[in-house]
mmCIF file of C-alpha atoms in Angstrom:
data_model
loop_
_atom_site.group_PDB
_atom_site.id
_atom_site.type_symbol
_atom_site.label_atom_id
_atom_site.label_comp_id
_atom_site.label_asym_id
_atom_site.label_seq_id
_atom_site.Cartn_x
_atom_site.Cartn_y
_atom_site.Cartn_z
ATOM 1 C CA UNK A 205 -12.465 -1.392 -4.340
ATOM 2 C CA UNK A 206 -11.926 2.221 -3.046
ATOM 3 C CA UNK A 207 -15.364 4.064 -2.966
ATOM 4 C CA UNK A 208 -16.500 7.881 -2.333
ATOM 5 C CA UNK A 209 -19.052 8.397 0.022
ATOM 6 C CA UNK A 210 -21.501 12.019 -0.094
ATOM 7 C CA UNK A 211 -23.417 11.628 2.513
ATOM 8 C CA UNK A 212 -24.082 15.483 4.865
ATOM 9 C CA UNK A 213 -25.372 12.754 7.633
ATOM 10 C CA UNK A 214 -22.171 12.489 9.510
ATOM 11 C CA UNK A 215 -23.604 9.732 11.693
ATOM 12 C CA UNK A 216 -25.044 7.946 8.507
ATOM 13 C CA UNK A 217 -21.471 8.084 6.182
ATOM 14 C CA UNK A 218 -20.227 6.444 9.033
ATOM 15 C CA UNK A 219 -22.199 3.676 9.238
ATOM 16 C CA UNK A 220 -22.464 3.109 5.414
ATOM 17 C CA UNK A 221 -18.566 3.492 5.947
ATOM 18 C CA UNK A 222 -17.650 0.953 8.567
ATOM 19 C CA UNK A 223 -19.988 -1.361 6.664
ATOM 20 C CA UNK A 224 -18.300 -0.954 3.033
ATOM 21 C CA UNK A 225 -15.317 -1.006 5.571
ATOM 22 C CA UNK A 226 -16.196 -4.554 6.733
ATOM 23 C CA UNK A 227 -16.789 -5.414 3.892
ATOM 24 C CA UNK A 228 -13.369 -5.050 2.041
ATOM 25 C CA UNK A 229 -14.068 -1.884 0.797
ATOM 26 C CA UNK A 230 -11.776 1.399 1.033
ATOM 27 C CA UNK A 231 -13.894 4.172 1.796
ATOM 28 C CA UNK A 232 -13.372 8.053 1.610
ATOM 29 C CA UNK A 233 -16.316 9.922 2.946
ATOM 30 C CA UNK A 234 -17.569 13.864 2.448
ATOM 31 C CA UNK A 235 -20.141 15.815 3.716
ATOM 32 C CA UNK A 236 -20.470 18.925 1.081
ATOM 33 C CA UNK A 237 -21.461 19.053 -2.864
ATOM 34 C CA UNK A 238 -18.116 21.338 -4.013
ATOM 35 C CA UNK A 239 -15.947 19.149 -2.216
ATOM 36 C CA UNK A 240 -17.448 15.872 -3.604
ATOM 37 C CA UNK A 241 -17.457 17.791 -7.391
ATOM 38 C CA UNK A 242 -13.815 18.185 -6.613
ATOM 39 C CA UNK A 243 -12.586 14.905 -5.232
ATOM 40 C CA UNK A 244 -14.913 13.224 -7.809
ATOM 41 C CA UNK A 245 -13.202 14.572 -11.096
ATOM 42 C CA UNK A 246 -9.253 14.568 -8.977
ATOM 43 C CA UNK A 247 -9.116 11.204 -7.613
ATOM 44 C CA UNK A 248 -9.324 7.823 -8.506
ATOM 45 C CA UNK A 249 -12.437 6.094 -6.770
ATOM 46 C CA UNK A 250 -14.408 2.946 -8.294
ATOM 47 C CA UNK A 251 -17.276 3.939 -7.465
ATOM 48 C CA UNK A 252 -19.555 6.558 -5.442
ATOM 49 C CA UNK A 253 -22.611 6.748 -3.294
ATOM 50 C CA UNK A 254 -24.424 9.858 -3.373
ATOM 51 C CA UNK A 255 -26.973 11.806 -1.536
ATOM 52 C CA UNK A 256 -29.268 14.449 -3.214
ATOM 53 C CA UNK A 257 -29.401 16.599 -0.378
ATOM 54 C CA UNK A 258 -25.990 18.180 0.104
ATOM 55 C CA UNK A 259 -25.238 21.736 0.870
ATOM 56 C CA UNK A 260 -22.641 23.994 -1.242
ATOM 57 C CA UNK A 261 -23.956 21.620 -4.605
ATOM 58 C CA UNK A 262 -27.077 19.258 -4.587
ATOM 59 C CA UNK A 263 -26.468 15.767 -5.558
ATOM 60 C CA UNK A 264 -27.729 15.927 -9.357
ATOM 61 C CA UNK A 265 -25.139 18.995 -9.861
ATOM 62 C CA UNK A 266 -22.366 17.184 -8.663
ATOM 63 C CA UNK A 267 -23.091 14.385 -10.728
ATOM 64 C CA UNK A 268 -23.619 16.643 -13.917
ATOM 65 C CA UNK A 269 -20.195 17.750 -12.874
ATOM 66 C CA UNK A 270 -18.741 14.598 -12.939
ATOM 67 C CA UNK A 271 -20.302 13.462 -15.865
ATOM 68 C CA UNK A 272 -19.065 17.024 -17.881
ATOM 69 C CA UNK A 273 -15.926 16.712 -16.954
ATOM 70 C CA UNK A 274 -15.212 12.948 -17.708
ATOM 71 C CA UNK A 275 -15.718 11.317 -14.462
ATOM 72 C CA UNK A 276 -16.964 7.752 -15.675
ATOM 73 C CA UNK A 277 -17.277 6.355 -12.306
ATOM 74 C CA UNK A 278 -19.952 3.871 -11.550
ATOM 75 C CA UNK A 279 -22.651 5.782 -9.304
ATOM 76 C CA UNK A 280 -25.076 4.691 -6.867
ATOM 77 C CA UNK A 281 -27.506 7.579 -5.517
ATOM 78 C CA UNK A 282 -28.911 6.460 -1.797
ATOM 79 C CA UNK A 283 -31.407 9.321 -0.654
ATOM 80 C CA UNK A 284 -34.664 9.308 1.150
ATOM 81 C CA UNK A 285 -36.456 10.933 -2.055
ATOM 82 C CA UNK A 286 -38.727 7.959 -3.423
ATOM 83 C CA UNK A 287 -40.241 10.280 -6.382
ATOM 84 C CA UNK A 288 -39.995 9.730 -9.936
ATOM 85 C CA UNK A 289 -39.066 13.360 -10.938
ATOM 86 C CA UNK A 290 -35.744 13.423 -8.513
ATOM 87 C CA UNK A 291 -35.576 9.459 -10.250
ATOM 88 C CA UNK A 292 -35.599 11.057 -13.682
ATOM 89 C CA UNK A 293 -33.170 13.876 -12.816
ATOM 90 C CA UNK A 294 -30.515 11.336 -11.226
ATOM 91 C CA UNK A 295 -30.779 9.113 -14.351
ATOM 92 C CA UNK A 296 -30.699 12.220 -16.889
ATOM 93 C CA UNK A 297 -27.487 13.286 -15.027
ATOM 94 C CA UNK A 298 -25.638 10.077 -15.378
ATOM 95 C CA UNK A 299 -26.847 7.716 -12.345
ATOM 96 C CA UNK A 300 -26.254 4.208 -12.945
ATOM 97 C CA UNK A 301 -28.453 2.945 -9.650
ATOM 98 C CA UNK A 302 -30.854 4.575 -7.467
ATOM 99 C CA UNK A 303 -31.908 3.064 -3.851
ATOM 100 C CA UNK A 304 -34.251 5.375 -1.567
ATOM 101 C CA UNK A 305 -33.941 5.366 2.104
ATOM 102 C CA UNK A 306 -34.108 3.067 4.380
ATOM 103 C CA UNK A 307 -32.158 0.397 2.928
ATOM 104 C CA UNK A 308 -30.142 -2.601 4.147
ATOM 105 C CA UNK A 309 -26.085 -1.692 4.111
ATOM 106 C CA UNK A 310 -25.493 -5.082 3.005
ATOM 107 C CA UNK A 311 -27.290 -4.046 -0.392
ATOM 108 C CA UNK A 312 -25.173 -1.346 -0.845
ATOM 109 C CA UNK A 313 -22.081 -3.118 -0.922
ATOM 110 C CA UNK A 314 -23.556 -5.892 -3.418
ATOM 111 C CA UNK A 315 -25.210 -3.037 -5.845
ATOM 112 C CA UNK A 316 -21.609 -1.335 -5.707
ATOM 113 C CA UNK A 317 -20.063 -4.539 -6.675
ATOM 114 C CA UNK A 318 -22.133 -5.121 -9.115
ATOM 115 C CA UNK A 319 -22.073 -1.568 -10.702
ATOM 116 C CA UNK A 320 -18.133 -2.423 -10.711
ATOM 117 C CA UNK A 321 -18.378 -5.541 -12.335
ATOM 118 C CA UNK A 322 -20.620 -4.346 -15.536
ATOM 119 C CA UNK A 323 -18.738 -1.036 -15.965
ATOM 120 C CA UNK A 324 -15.513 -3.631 -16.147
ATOM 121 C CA UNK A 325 -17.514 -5.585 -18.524
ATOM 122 C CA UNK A 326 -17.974 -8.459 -16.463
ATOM 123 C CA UNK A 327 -21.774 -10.200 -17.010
ATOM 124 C CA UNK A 328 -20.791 -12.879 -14.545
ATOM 125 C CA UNK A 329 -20.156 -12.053 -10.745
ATOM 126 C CA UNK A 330 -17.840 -15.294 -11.052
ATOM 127 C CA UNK A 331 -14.015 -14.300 -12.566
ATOM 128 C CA UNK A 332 -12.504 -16.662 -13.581
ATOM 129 C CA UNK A 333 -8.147 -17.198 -13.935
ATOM 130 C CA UNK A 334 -6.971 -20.734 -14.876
ATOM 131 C CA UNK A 335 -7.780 -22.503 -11.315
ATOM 132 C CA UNK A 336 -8.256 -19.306 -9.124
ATOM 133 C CA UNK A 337 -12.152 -17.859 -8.993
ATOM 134 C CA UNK A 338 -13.130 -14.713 -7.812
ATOM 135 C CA UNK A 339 -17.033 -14.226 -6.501
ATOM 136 C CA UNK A 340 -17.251 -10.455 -6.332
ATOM 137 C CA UNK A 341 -20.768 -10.404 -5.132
ATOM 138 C CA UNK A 342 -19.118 -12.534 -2.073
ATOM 139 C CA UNK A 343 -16.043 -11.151 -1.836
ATOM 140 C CA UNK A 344 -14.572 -14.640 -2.024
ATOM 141 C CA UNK A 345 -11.657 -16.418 -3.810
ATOM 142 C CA UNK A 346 -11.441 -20.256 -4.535
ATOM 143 C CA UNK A 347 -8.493 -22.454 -5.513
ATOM 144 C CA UNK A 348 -9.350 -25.687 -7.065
ATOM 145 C CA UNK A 349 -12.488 -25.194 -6.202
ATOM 146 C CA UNK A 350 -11.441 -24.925 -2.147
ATOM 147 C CA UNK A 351 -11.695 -21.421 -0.244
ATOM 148 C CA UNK A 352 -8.357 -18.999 -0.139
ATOM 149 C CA UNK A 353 -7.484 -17.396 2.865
ATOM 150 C CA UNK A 354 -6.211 -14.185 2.453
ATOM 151 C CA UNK A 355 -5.514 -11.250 3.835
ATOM 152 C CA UNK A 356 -7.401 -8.084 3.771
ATOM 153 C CA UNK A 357 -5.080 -6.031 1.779
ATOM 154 C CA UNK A 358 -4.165 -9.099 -0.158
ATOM 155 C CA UNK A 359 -7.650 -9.351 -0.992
ATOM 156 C CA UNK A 360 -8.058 -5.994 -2.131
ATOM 157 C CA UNK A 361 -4.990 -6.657 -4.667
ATOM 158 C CA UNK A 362 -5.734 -9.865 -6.313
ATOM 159 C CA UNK A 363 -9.101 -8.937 -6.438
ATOM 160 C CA UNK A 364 -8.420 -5.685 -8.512
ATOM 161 C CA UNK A 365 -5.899 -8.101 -10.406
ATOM 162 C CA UNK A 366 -8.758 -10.613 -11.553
ATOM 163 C CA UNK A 367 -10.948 -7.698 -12.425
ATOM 164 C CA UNK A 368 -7.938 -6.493 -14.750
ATOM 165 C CA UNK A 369 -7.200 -9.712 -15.672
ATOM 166 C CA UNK A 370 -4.682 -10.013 -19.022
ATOM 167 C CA UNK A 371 -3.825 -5.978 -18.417
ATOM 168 C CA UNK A 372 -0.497 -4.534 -17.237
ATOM 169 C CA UNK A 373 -1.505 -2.471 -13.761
ATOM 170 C CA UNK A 374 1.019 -0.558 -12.202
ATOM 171 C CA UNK A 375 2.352 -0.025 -8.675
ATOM 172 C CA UNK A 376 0.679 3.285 -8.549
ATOM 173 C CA UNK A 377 -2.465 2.220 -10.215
ATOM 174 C CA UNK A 378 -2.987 -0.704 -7.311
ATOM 175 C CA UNK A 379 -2.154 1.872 -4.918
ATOM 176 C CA UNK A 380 -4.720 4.164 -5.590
ATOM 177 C CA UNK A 381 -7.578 1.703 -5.613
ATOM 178 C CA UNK A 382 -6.435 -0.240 -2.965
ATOM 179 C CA UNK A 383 -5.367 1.665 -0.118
ATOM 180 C CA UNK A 384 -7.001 5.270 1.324
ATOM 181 C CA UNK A 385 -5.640 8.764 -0.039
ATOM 182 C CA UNK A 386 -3.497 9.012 3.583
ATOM 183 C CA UNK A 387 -1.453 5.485 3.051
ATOM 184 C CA UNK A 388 1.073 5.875 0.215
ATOM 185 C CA UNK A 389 2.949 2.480 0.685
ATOM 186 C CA UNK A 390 6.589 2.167 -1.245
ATOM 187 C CA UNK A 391 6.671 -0.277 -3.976
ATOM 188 C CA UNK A 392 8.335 -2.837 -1.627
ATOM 189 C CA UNK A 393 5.553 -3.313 0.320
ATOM 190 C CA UNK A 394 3.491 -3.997 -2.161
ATOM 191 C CA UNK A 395 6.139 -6.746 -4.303
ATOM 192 C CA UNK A 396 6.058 -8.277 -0.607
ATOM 193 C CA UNK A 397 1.900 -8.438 -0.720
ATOM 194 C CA UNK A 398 2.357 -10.183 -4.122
ATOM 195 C CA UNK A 399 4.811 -12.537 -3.249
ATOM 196 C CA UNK A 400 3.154 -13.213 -0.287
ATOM 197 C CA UNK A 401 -0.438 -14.173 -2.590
ATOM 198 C CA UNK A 402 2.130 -15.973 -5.390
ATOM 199 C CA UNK A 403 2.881 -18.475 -2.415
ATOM 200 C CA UNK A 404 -0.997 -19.089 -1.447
ATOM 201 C CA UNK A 405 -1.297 -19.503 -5.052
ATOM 202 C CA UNK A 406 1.238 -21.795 -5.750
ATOM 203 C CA UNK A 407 1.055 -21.577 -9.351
ATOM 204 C CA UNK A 408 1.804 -19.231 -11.852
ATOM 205 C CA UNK A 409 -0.721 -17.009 -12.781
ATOM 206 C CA UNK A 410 0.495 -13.154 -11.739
ATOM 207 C CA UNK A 411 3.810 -12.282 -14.259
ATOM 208 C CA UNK A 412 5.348 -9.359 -13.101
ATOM 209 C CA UNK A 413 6.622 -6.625 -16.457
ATOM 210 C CA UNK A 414 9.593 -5.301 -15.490
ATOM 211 C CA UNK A 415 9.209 -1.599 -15.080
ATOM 212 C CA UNK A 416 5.413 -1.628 -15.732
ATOM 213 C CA UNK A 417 3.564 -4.013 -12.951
ATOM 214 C CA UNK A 418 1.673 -6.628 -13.080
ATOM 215 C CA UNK A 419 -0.406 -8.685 -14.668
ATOM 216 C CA UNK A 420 -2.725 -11.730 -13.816
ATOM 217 C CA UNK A 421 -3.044 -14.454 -16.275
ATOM 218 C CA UNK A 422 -4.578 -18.113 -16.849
ATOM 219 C CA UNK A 423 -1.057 -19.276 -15.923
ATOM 220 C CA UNK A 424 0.935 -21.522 -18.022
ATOM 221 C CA UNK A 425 3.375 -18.489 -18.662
ATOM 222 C CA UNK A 426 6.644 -17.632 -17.140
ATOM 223 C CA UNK A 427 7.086 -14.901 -14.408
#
């Protein structure tokens, strides 16, 4: 899950970093409304925290922006304002969550998740592929019902796999919501990643379309 953080608190992005870090997350952080309008509508995030108080553009124009210009990204606003009129304007300008200052960081990573799931389509925070299931409010994978142990990056893949489940996803598309906007791995690192999860599977459940990507099924179908 690769996630934008505006946040003008240096010291404060980079704690609600390192913990969206720690938890799985990829995290891209910025400290300045035009900058966040940009990056927002240019690159490919999953989701964004965002402050209201931001110099250059306030938080409720940069999500207007967004929002005009066909940024559908899941949004969680995280500012110390607790009153209903700066509530009203974050809704009115497309907010899809709204926690006020202080908060816990390990609710920000489970409303994020959560905002994911639903604006996937997902009801249930349990996904669900033949024997594999994914908790994305844990973070957790289960085989058979026992725990998988993978990898961080590997992780990060199958678990944007089993949100995409029964779709075609590219090479590029994994890259850019699995790894930062500096990393740019070649396609062969990431066929090695996917045989390395195949094997921890050990069945058949990601079939890989020649010239297209990949694609995670119930199984039961040839690779």
């Amino acid at each position: 899950m690769k996630v934008l953080v505006v946040e003008d608190d240096k010291e404060l992005a980079e704690r609600i970093a390192a913990a969206l870090t720690q938890d799985g997350m990829i995290v891209e952080t910025v400290g300045e409304g035009n900058e966040a309008a940009f990056l927002g509508c240019t690159e490919d995030y999953d989701a964004a925290v965002l402050d209201l108080g931001l110099p250059g553009q306030d938080g409720v124009s940069v999500l207007r922006h967004w929002r005009e210009h066909g940024c559908r990204m899941p949004v969680l606003v995280l500012t110390a304002r607790n009153r209903w009129s700066d509530k009203l304007a974050s809704f009115d300008a497309g907010a899809d969550d709204y926690l006020t200052k202080p908060f816990l960081q390990e609710e920000v990573a489970l409303r994020l998740r959560v905002l994911k799931r639903r604006a996937l389509g997902h009801s249930s925070p349990i996904l669900q592929a033949g024997p594999l299931s994914y908790d994305s409010n844990a973070d957790r994978f289960t085989l058979n019902g026992e725990l998988l142990t993978l990898t961080a990056q590997e992780k990060r893949i199958l678990a944007y796999l089993m949100q995409r489940k029964g779709c075609v996803v590219s090479r590029s598309e994994i890259s850019e919501h699995v790894y930062a906007r500096d990393l740019d791995p070649d396609s062969n690192t990431l066929d090695v990643l996917i045989g390395r999860i195949r094997r921890k599977l050990g069945v058949t459940l990601i079939q890989t379309e020649r010239g297209r990507g990949f694609c995670l099924t119930d199984g039961n179908d040839a690779v």
